[in-house]
Amino acid sequence: MKFRMKTWLILGLLAVLPWGLAAQNPTEQQLPTAPSATKFPPQQSAPPPSSGASQSNAPAQPPAPAAPASDPSAPAADPKPSAQATAQSNSPSQPAASGALSKSTTAPAGTADRSTGKADNPDDTLTVIRKRVDEVNVVFTVTDKRGHFVKDLTQNDFRVFDDSKPAESVRSFSRETNLPLRVGLLIDASNSVRDRFKFEQEAAIEFLNQIIRRKYDQAFVIGFDTTPEVTQDFTDDTEALSHGVRILRPGGGTAMYDAIYFACRDKLLKEDKSQVATRRAIILLSDGEDNQSRVSREEAVEMAQRAEVIIYTISTNTSGLKLRGDKILEHFAEETGGKAFFPFKIQDVADAFSQIQDELRSQYAVAYKPADFASNGKYRKIEIMADNKKYKVRARKGYYAPRQ
């Protein structure tokens, strides 16, 4: 009986012994669950002398990466700043941080400082403005009494007037038969042109195939009814442009002014980032009627003049009468230096495209400095006259002076 009791007592002590040992060393239980135990492991170069030392070394690791930031002798720019430091450096309420950001993001001359929104060198910015103010660029066409293009004239054959005064100087003059083209094809896809829409599409595709040269010219396609829709963005791929024309489907009202405004501002003015001189033109295929636009006719004309865009219009009115829409198309063409075409029958649309193609290859370009110029944002008239009275010069009517 005594032997059995001793046996049970020994077994009970053996069962309780592990719990007692665990209670004497609680550190070993905490380390696996501590975040610093895996993110910042202790150094392995020298083993800890005791479990107590191990416990004190484990939490000592997290502050180590932050030590350089708190050290006054450390560099101002930390290659890996914390989220809080980043937020402070971008905040305008932290003067010291803003100064550090300005120093570390020094921009080339003429660029804006990110922390203040001001230019690093105001004189460079003024130089850019001065260049735009001093020089006006105009593309124009010359025809004889029979309407044939005259392509062999020189600078001495013309006189340039800006706001009714002779230009102070002509800085450049050239024949622009090979200048790269940036063309926007705007096609009226409203219900009013449904019956002749298919033929107009094919004529437009043929025009693009003839006018666009690979790696040189670019065009885009916009169809419009109540809103303008870009079906093909800038490209020199005539197959892609043809697809952009073919997917158009007629239907809805007509917002022609909005489409012209959008094409001039958002495509030809903002997106044409060419480093070389280009000619910008819009080919507008429509009946000229508008019943949905939010901008006015004159606002659309003004935007075309600001973007230096020539507008060629092809009327889809085949009634044989000159309707109100035809007069609107004519107005757009005259104000921008283009030409309005009025085909008597639908088959003549292709001929109109062909004439536009010839004109785009038969132009001149002049850059001149105006006299008595003022950067006041006002409209200034342009007049280019040929010394030979038999010749007719067609150019945009004027431009808006930039504001300083």
JSON list of N, CA, C and O in Angstrom, two decimals, residues 3 27 52 109 126 175 204 215 218 259 286 350 372 400:
[
{"chain": "A", "resi": 3, "resn": "PHE", "atom": "N", "xyz": [3.93, 1.41, -1.01]},
{"chain": "A", "resi": 3, "resn": "PHE", "atom": "CA", "xyz": [4.64, 1.49, -2.28]},
{"chain": "A", "resi": 3, "resn": "PHE", "atom": "C", "xyz": [3.78, 2.17, -3.33]},
{"chain": "A", "resi": 3, "resn": "PHE", "atom": "O", "xyz": [4.26, 2.97, -4.13]},
{"chain": "A", "resi": 27, "resn": "THR", "atom": "N", "xyz": [9.83, 34.82, -19.74]},
{"chain": "A", "resi": 27, "resn": "THR", "atom": "CA", "xyz": [10.32, 35.50, -20.93]},
{"chain": "A", "resi": 27, "resn": "THR", "atom": "C", "xyz": [10.20, 34.64, -22.17]},
{"chain": "A", "resi": 27, "resn": "THR", "atom": "O", "xyz": [9.87, 35.11, -23.24]},
{"chain": "A", "resi": 52, "resn": "GLY", "atom": "N", "xyz": [17.66, 36.68, -18.74]},
{"chain": "A", "resi": 52, "resn": "GLY", "atom": "CA", "xyz": [17.31, 38.05, -18.39]},
{"chain": "A", "resi": 52, "resn": "GLY", "atom": "C", "xyz": [17.90, 39.03, -19.39]},
{"chain": "A", "resi": 52, "resn": "GLY", "atom": "O", "xyz": [17.25, 40.00, -19.77]},
{"chain": "A", "resi": 109, "resn": "ALA", "atom": "N", "xyz": [15.93, 75.93, -64.28]},
{"chain": "A", "resi": 109, "resn": "ALA", "atom": "CA", "xyz": [15.48, 77.32, -64.40]},
{"chain": "A", "resi": 109, "resn": "ALA", "atom": "C", "xyz": [14.18, 77.40, -65.15]},
{"chain": "A", "resi": 109, "resn": "ALA", "atom": "O", "xyz": [14.01, 76.81, -66.20]},
{"chain": "A", "resi": 126, "resn": "LEU", "atom": "N", "xyz": [9.36, 85.12, -67.57]},
{"chain": "A", "resi": 126, "resn": "LEU", "atom": "CA", "xyz": [9.04, 86.29, -68.36]},
{"chain": "A", "resi": 126, "resn": "LEU", "atom": "C", "xyz": [9.62, 86.19, -69.76]},
{"chain": "A", "resi": 126, "resn": "LEU", "atom": "O", "xyz": [9.02, 86.65, -70.72]},
{"chain": "A", "resi": 175, "resn": "ARG", "atom": "N", "xyz": [7.66, 78.59, -97.54]},
{"chain": "A", "resi": 175, "resn": "ARG", "atom": "CA", "xyz": [6.59, 77.84, -98.21]},
{"chain": "A", "resi": 175, "resn": "ARG", "atom": "C", "xyz": [6.37, 76.56, -97.42]},
{"chain": "A", "resi": 175, "resn": "ARG", "atom": "O", "xyz": [7.32, 75.82, -97.17]},
{"chain": "A", "resi": 204, "resn": "ALA", "atom": "N", "xyz": [-14.60, 60.62, -96.36]},
{"chain": "A", "resi": 204, "resn": "ALA", "atom": "CA", "xyz": [-13.67, 61.03, -95.30]},
{"chain": "A", "resi": 204, "resn": "ALA", "atom": "C", "xyz": [-12.51, 60.05, -95.18]},
{"chain": "A", "resi": 204, "resn": "ALA", "atom": "O", "xyz": [-11.35, 60.45, -95.02]},
{"chain": "A", "resi": 215, "resn": "LYS", "atom": "N", "xyz": [4.63, 58.59, -90.04]},
{"chain": "A", "resi": 215, "resn": "LYS", "atom": "CA", "xyz": [5.74, 59.15, -89.26]},
{"chain": "A", "resi": 215, "resn": "LYS", "atom": "C", "xyz": [5.94, 60.63, -89.52]},
{"chain": "A", "resi": 215, "resn": "LYS", "atom": "O", "xyz": [7.02, 61.18, -89.25]},
{"chain": "A", "resi": 218, "resn": "GLN", "atom": "N", "xyz": [-0.30, 63.54, -88.46]},
{"chain": "A", "resi": 218, "resn": "GLN", "atom": "CA", "xyz": [-1.18, 62.84, -87.53]},
{"chain": "A", "resi": 218, "resn": "GLN", "atom": "C", "xyz": [-2.59, 63.43, -87.61]},
{"chain": "A", "resi": 218, "resn": "GLN", "atom": "O", "xyz": [-2.76, 64.62, -87.91]},
{"chain": "A", "resi": 259, "resn": "ALA", "atom": "N", "xyz": [-18.33, 70.64, -80.21]},
{"chain": "A", "resi": 259, "resn": "ALA", "atom": "CA", "xyz": [-17.34, 69.75, -80.83]},
{"chain": "A", "resi": 259, "resn": "ALA", "atom": "C", "xyz": [-16.13, 70.53, -81.33]},
{"chain": "A", "resi": 259, "resn": "ALA", "atom": "O", "xyz": [-14.98, 70.10, -81.16]},
{"chain": "A", "resi": 286, "resn": "SER", "atom": "N", "xyz": [-20.65, 68.77, -91.89]},
{"chain": "A", "resi": 286, "resn": "SER", "atom": "CA", "xyz": [-21.91, 68.99, -91.18]},
{"chain": "A", "resi": 286, "resn": "SER", "atom": "C", "xyz": [-22.86, 69.82, -92.02]},
{"chain": "A", "resi": 286, "resn": "SER", "atom": "O", "xyz": [-22.45, 70.41, -93.04]},
{"chain": "A", "resi": 350, "resn": "ALA", "atom": "N", "xyz": [-16.53, 64.18, -102.15]},
{"chain": "A", "resi": 350, "resn": "ALA", "atom": "CA", "xyz": [-15.18, 63.66, -102.38]},
{"chain": "A", "resi": 350, "resn": "ALA", "atom": "C", "xyz": [-14.31, 64.70, -103.07]},
{"chain": "A", "resi": 350, "resn": "ALA", "atom": "O", "xyz": [-13.11, 64.84, -102.77]},
{"chain": "A", "resi": 372, "resn": "ASP", "atom": "N", "xyz": [3.68, 98.21, -81.61]},
{"chain": "A", "resi": 372, "resn": "ASP", "atom": "CA", "xyz": [2.83, 98.75, -80.53]},
{"chain": "A", "resi": 372, "resn": "ASP", "atom": "C", "xyz": [1.98, 97.65, -79.90]},
{"chain": "A", "resi": 372, "resn": "ASP", "atom": "O", "xyz": [0.75, 97.79, -79.74]},
{"chain": "A", "resi": 400, "resn": "TYR", "atom": "N", "xyz": [-6.03, 86.64, -80.41]},
{"chain": "A", "resi": 400, "resn": "TYR", "atom": "CA", "xyz": [-6.18, 87.26, -79.09]},
{"chain": "A", "resi": 400, "resn": "TYR", "atom": "C", "xyz": [-4.81, 87.36, -78.44]},
{"chain": "A", "resi": 400, "resn": "TYR", "atom": "O", "xyz": [-4.10, 86.36, -78.29]}
]
